[in-house]
Short mmCIF file of C-alpha atoms and ligand atoms in Angstrom, two decimals:
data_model
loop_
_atom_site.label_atom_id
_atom_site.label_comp_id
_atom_site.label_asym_id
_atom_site.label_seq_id
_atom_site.Cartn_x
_atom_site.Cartn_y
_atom_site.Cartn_z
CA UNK A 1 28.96 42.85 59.89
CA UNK A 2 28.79 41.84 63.14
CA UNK A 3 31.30 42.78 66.28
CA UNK A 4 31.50 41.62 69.85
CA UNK A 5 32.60 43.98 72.76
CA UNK A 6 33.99 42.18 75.71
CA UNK A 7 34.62 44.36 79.05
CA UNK A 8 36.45 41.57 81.15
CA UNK A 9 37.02 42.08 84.70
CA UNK A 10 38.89 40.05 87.86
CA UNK A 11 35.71 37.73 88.16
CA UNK A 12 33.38 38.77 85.33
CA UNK A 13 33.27 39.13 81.74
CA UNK A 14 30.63 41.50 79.90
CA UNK A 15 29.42 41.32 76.16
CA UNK A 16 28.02 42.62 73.49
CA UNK A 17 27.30 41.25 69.73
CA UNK A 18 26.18 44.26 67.58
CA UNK A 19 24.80 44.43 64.30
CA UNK A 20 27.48 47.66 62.50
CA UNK A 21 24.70 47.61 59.70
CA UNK A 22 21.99 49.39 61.98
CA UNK A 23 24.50 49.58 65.34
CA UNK A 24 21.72 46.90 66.96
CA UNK A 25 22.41 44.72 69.74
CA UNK A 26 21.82 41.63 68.77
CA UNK A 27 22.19 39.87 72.51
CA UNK A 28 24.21 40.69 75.34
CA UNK A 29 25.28 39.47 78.99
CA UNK A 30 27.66 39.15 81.61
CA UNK A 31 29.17 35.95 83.41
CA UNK A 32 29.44 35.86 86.81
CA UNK A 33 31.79 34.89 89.05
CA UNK A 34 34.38 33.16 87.07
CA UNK A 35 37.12 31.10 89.22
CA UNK A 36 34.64 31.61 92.30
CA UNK A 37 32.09 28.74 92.78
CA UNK A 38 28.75 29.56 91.75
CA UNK A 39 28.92 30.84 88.32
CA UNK A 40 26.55 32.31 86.04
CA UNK A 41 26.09 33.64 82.94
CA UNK A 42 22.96 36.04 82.32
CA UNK A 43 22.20 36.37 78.72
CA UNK A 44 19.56 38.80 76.94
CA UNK A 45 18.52 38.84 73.39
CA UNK A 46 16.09 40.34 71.84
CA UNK A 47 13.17 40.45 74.05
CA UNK A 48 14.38 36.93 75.49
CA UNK A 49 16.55 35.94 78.42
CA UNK A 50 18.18 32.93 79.38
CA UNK A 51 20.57 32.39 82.43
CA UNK A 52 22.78 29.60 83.09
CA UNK A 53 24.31 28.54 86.36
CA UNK A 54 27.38 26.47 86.14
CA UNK A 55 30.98 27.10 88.08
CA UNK A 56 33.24 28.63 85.70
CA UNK A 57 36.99 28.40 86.25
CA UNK A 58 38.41 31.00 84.07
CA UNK A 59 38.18 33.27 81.48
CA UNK A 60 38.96 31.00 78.79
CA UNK A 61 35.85 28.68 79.61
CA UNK A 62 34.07 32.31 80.37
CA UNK A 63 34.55 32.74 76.93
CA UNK A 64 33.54 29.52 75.63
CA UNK A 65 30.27 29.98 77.77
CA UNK A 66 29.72 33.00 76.02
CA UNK A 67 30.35 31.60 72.33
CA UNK A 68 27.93 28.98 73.00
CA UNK A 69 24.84 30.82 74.20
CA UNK A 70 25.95 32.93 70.96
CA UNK A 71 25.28 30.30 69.23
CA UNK A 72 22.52 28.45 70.82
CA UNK A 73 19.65 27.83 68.49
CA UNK A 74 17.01 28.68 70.93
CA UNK A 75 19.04 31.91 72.47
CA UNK A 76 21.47 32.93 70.19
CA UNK A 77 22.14 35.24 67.58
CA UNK A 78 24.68 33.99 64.86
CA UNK A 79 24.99 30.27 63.34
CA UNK A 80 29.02 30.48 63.16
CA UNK A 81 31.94 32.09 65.03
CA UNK A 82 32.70 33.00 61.57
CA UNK A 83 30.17 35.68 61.48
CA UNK A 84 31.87 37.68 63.84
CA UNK A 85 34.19 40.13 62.25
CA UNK A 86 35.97 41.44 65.03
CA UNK A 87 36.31 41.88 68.86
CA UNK A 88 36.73 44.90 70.53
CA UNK A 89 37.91 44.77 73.65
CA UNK A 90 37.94 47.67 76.79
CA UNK A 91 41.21 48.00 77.90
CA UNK A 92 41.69 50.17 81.21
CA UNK A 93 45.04 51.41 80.90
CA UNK A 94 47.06 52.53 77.65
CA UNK A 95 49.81 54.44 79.65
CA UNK A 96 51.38 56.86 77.53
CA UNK A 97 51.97 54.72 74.89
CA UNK A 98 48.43 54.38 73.25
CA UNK A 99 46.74 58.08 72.33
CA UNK A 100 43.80 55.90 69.87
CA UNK A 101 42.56 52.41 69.76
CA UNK A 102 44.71 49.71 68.07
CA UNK A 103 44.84 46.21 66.53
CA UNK A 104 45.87 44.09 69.07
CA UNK A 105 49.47 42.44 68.43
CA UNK A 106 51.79 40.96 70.35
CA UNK A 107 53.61 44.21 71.18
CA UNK A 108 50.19 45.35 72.46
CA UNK A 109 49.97 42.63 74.75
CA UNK A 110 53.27 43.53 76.04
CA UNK A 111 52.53 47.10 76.51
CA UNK A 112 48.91 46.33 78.57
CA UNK A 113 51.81 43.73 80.77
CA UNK A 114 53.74 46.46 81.33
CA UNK A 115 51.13 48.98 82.72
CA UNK A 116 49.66 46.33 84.83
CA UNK A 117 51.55 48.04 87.85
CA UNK A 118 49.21 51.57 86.79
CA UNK A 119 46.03 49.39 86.46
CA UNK A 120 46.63 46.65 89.22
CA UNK A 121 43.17 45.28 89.13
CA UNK A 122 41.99 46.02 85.14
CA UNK A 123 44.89 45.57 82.94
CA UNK A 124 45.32 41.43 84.19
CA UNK A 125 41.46 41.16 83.81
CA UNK A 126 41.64 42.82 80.17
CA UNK A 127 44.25 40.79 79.21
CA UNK A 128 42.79 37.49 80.65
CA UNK A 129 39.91 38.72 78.34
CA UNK A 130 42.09 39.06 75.43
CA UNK A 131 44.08 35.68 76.05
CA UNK A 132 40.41 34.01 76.24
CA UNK A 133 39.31 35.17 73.10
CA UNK A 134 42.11 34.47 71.00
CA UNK A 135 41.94 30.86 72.75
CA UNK A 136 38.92 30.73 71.07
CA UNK A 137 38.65 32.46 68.75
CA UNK A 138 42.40 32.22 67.35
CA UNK A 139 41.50 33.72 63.89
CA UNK A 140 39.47 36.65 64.69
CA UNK A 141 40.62 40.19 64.68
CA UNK A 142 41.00 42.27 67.97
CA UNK A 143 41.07 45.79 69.00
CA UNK A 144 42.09 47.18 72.07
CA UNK A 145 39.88 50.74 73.20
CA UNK A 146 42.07 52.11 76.19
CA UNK A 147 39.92 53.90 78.75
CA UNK A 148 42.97 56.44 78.63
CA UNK A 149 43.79 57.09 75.37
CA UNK A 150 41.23 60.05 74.97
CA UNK A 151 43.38 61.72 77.61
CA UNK A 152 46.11 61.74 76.00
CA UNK A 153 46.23 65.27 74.52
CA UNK A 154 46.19 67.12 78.08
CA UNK A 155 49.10 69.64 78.06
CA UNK A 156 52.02 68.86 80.46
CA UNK A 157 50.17 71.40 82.95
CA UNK A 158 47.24 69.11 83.10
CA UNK A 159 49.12 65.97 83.82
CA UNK A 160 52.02 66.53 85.79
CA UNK A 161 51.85 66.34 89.78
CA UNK A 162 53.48 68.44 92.01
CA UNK A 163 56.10 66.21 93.02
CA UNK A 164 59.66 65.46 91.88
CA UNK A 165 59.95 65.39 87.97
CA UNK A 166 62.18 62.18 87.91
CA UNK A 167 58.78 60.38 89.69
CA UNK A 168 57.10 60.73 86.21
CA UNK A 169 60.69 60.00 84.64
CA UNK A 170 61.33 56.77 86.51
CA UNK A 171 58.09 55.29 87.53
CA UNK A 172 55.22 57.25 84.82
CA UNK A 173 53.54 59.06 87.82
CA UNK A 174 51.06 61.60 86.22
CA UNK A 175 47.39 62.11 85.93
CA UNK A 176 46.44 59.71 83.14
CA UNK A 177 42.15 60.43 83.33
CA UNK A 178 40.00 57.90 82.56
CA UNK A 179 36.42 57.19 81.48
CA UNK A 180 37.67 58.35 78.14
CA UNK A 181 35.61 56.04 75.90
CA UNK A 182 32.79 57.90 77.11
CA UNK A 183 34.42 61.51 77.66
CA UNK A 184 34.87 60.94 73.71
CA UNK A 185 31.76 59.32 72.79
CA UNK A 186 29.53 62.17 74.36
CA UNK A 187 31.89 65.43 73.69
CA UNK A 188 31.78 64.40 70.05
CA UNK A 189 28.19 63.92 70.07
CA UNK A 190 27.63 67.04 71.67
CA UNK A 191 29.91 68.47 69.21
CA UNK A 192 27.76 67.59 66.43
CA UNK A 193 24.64 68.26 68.14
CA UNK A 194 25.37 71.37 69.53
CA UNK A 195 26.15 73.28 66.12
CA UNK A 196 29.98 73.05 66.98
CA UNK A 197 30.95 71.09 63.88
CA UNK A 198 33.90 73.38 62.53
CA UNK A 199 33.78 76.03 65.43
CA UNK A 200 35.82 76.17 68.51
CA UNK A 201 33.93 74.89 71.46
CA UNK A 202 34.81 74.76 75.01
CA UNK A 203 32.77 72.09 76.31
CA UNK A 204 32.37 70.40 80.12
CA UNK A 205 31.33 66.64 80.25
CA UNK A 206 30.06 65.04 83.71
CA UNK A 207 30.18 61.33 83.57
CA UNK A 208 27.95 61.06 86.56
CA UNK A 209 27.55 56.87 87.73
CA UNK A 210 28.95 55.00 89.71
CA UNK A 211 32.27 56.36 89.09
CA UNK A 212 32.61 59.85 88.02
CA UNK A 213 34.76 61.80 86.47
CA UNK A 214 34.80 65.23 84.49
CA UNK A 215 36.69 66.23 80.94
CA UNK A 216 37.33 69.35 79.90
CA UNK A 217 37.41 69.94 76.25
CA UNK A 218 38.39 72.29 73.78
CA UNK A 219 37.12 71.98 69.80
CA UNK A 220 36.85 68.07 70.98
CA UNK A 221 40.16 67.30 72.22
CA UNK A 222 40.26 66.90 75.90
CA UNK A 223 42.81 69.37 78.25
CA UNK A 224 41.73 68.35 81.49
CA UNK A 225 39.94 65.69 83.36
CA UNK A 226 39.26 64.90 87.28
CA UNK A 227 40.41 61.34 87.26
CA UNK A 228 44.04 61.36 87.73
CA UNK A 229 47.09 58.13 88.45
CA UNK A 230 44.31 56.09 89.64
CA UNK A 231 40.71 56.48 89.29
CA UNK A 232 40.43 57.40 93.01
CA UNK A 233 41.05 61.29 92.55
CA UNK A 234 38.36 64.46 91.39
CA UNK A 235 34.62 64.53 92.27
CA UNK A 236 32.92 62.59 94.87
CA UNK A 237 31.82 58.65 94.35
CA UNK A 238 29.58 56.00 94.98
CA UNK A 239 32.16 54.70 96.82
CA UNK A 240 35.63 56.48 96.10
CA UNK A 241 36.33 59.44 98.07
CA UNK A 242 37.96 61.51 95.20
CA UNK A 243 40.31 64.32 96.11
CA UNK A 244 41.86 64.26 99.62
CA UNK A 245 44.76 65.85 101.01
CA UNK A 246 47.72 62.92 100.34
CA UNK A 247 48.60 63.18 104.45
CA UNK A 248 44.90 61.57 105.27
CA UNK A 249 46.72 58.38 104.36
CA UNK A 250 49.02 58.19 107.02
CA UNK A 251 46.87 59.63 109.51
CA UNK A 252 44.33 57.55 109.13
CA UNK A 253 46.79 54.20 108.99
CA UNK A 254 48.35 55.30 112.49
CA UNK A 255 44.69 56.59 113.94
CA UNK A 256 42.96 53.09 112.45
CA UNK A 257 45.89 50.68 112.45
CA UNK A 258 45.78 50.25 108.87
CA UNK A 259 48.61 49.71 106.61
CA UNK A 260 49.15 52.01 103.22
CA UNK A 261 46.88 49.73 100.92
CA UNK A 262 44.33 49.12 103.54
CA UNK A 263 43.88 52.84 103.46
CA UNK A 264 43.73 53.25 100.10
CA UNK A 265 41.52 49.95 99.86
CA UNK A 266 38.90 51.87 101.74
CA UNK A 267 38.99 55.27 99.94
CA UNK A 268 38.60 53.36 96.99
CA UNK A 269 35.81 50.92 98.33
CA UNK A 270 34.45 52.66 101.52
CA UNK A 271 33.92 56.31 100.64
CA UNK A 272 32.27 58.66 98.72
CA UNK A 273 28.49 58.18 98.97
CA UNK A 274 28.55 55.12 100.97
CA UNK A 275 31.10 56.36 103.59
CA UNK A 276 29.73 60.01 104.30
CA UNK A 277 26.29 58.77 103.96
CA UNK A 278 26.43 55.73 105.73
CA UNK A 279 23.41 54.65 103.03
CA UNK A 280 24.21 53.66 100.23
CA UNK A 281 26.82 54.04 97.12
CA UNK A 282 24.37 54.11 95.16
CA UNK A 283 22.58 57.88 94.31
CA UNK A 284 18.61 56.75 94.78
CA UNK A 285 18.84 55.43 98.41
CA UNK A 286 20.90 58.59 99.46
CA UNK A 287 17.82 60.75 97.77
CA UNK A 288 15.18 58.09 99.61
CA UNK A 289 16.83 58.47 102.60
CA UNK A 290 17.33 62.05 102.38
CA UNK A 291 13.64 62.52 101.42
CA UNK A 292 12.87 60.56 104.80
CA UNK A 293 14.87 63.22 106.95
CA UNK A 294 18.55 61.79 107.17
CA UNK A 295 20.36 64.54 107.73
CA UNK A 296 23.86 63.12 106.47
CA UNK A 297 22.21 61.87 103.35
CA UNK A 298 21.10 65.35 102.86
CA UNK A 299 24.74 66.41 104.03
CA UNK A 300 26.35 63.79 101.19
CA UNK A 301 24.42 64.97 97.90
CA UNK A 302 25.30 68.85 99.42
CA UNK A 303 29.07 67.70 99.20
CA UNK A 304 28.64 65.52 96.05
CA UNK A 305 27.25 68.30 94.27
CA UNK A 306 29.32 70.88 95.41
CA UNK A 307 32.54 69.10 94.12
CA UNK A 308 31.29 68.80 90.86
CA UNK A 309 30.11 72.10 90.66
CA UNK A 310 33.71 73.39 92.17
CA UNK A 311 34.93 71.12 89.14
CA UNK A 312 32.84 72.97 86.39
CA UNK A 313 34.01 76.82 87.61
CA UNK A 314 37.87 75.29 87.43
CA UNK A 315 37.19 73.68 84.12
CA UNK A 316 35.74 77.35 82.75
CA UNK A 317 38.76 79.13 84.17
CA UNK A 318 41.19 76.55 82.72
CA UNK A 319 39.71 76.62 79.11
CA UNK A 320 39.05 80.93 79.79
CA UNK A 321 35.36 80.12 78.98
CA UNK A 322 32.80 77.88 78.48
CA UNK A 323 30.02 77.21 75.82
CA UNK A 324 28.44 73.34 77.13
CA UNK A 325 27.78 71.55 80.10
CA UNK A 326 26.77 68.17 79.06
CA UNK A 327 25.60 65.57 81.50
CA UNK A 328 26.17 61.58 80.72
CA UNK A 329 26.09 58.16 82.87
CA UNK A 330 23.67 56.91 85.45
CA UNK A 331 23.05 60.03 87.94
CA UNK A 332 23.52 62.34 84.93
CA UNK A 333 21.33 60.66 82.49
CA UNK A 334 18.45 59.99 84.57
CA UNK A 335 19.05 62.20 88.05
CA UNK A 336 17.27 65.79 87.44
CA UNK A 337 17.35 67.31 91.23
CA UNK A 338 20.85 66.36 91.42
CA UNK A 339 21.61 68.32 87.71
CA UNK A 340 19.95 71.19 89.56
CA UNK A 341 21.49 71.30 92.72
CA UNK A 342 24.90 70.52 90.70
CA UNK A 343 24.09 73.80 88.23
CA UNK A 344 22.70 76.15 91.59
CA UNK A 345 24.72 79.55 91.84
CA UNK A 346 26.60 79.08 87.78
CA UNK A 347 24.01 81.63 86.48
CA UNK A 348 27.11 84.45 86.91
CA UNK A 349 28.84 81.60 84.01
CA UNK A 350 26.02 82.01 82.02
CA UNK A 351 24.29 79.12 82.93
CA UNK A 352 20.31 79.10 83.22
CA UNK A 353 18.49 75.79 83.72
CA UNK A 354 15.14 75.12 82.27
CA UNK A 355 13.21 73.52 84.74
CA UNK A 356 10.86 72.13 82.58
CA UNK A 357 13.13 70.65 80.33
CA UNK A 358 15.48 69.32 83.19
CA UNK A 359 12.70 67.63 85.25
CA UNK A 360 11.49 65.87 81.81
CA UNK A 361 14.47 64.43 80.39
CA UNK A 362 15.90 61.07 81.53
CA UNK A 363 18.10 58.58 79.79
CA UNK A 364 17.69 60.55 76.10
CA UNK A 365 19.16 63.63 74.17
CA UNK A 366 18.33 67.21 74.97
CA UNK A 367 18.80 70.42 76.13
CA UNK A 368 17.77 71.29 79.26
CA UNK A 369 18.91 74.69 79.51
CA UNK A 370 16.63 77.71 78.88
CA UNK A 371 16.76 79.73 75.14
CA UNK A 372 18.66 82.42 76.96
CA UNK A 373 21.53 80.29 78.37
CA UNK A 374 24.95 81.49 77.36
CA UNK A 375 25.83 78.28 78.19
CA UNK A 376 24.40 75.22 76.39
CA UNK A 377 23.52 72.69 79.27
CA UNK A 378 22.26 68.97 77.54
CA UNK A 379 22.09 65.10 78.65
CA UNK A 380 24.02 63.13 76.41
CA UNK A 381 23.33 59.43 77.29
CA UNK A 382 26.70 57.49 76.86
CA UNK A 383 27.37 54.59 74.48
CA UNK A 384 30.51 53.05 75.51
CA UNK A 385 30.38 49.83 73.97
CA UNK A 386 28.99 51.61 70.33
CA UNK A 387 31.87 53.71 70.82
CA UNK A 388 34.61 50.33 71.21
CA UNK A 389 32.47 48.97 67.75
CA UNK A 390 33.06 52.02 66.17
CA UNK A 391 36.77 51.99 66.36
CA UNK A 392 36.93 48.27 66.32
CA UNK A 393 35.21 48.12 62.47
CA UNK A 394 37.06 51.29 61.59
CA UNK A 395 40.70 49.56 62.55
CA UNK A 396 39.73 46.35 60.71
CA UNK A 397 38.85 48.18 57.50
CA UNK A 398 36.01 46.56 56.79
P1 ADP B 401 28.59 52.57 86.53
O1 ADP B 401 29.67 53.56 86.85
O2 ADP B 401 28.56 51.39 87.43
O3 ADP B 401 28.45 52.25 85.04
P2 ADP B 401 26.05 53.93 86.14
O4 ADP B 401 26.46 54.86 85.06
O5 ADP B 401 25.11 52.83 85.82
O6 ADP B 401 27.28 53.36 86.94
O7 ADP B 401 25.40 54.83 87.29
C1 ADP B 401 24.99 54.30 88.52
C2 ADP B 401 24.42 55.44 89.35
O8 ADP B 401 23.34 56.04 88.61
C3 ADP B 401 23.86 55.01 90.69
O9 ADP B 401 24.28 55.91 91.69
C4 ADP B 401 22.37 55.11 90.48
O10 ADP B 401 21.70 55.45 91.64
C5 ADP B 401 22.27 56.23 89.49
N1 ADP B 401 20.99 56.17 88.77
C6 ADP B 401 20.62 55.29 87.83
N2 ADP B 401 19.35 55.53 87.44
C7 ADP B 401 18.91 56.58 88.18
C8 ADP B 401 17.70 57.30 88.27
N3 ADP B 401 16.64 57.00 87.52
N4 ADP B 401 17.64 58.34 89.14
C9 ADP B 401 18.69 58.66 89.91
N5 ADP B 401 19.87 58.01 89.86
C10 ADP B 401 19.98 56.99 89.02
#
């Protein structure tokens, strides 16, 4: 049984073919620059590679791109479309309307339309994704994973903004969260690997990459995270600012002569890392240039980790304990000094790191906090696109 994951954005489409017999990949790849010449697909399988370069005008041909290095003799991994059961495909934002993954229909498609306005750049990518597969693919079943949908159990406390209730009446302005594919994926895990199977657990997940965000969750359902209408608000990242006081947009329009979206254009795309630091959005040339002596690099991962950590003490109040801190995504998989400076000063939580432990784990399971650690403290590498299969062969009841 065989599914493929697609993750389409504006100008690139990313995929995975795996095996649901032994959860293998069986090839992957992204192409490049659709609609934008100089296109490119870069496709892995196995232990082999092959690229192509060729201008690629939409999705649809994207697609077909895809299908054919799929099936290449040399390259690819399957002799007929046929053999693929299923796509799954990422879907940013489910709104309220979608609490679990679903067969995609045409009232689906409708609904991922109508929240285009709450995921302006995603939801028209997704669905281009969606429009290109069934183009090609016309009698193949599809699932739609919403990167919101494990949100959806926050209590109304969680979710609702301090502003006028008929805003969330009239135009659906809450905190929807999002990262929730993986918020699931590892608090589950951790669940099971934890001893929590059964037992109530109050359990902290940092998705640490490129974007971050945090979940809080209690026996596995989640009743808080950081991200909130938009992806832009909680924790510091590699290029979002996260939480700012709402009047910084209109100061900084007048003081910059920038208009409203401009603003918000470069909190999303200026900031975090990259802005304070002026190094980098990405976490290993802020450490290099750190380690060299810059003083605002040093100043950055100080405020970085300080956010989170502010993050984790709210997340213990809110759930009136905590038993986990788990650690997923690039920075938290494979970034120990930053997993130390995030846990610094939580030993009055309970929380005592083993050195040892933390310095030697990257990119697999384990705990890295010491025997006597109230609090359980592990690295939980993610598995988003095991995590769309998953649901994907489960809906098609196969
Ligand atoms: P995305 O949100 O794009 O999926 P990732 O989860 O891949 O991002 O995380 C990217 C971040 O992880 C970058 O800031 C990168 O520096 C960091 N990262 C990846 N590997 C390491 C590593 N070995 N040490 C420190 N940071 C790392």
């Amino acid at each position: 049984m065989k599914i493929l994951i697609i993750n389409a954005g504006s100008s690139s489409l990313k995929y995975q073919l795996i095996d649901m017999t032994d959860e293998s990949i069986l090839a992957k790849g992204i192409v490049e620059r659709i609609g934008i010449p100089g296109g490119k697909l870069c496709h892995s399988f196995g232990d082999g590679k092959f690229t192509l370069d060729k201008d690629i005008r939409d999705h649809t041909q994207a697609m077909g791109v895809v299908l054919e290095a799929l099936l290449d003799e040399d390259h690819g991994a399957i002799s007929s479309i046929s053999e693929i059961a299923a796509v799954g495909h990422r879907v940013l934002h489910g709104g309220e309307k979608f609490t679990a993954s679903c067969i995609i229909t045409q009232p689906v498609i409708d609904a991922i339309e109508e929240y285009i306005p709450l995921g302006p750049l995603h939801n028209p990518a997704n669905l281009m994704g969606i429009r290109a597969c069934q183009a090609v693919m016309p009698n193949t079943p599809m699932v739609a994973v919403f990167d919101t949908a494990f949100h959806q159990t926050m209590p109304k406390k969680a979710y609702l903004y301090g502003v006028p209730y008929e805003f969330y009446k009239k135009h659906h302005i809450r905190r929807y969260g999002f990262h929730g594919t993986s918020h699931r994926f590892v608090s589950a895990r951790a669940v099971e690997l934890l001893g929590f199977t059964g037992k109530e657990s109050k359990i902290v997940v940092c998705h640490l990459g490129n974007g971050s965000s945090l979940s809080a969750c209690v026996n596995g359902k989640c009743v808080d995270t950081s991200m909130g209408l938009t992806p832009l608000e909680g924790v510091l990242m590699g290029t979002r600012s996260g939480d700012v006081d709402p009047a910084i947009v209109e100061y900084i329009a007048d003081s910059e002569h920038m208009t409203v979206g401009e603003v918000v254009n470069f909190l999303n795309k200026k900031s975090g890392l990259l802005g304070l630091s002026g190094v980098s959005s990405d976490m290993r040339d802020v450490w290099a240039a750190a380690n060299a002596g810059n003083e605002m690099a040093k100043i950055t991962i100080d405020i970085w980790a300080y956010r989170i950590r502010k993050y984790i003490g709210a997340y213990a109040a809110a759930m009136g304990g905590l038993d986990a801190i788990v650690f997923t995504a690039g920075i938290g998989e494979n970034d120990c000094r930053a997993r130390a400076l995030i846990l610094e000063g939580l030993e009055f939580l309970g929380v005592k790191l083993d050195p040892a432990a933390n310095d030697s784990t990257r990119a697999a399971e384990g705990p890295i906090s010491a025997p006597d650690s109230t609090v359980q403290v592990w690295v939980i590498p993610t598995n988003e696109e095991i995590s769309i299969a998953r649901d994907t062969l489960e809906l098609i009841g196969k």
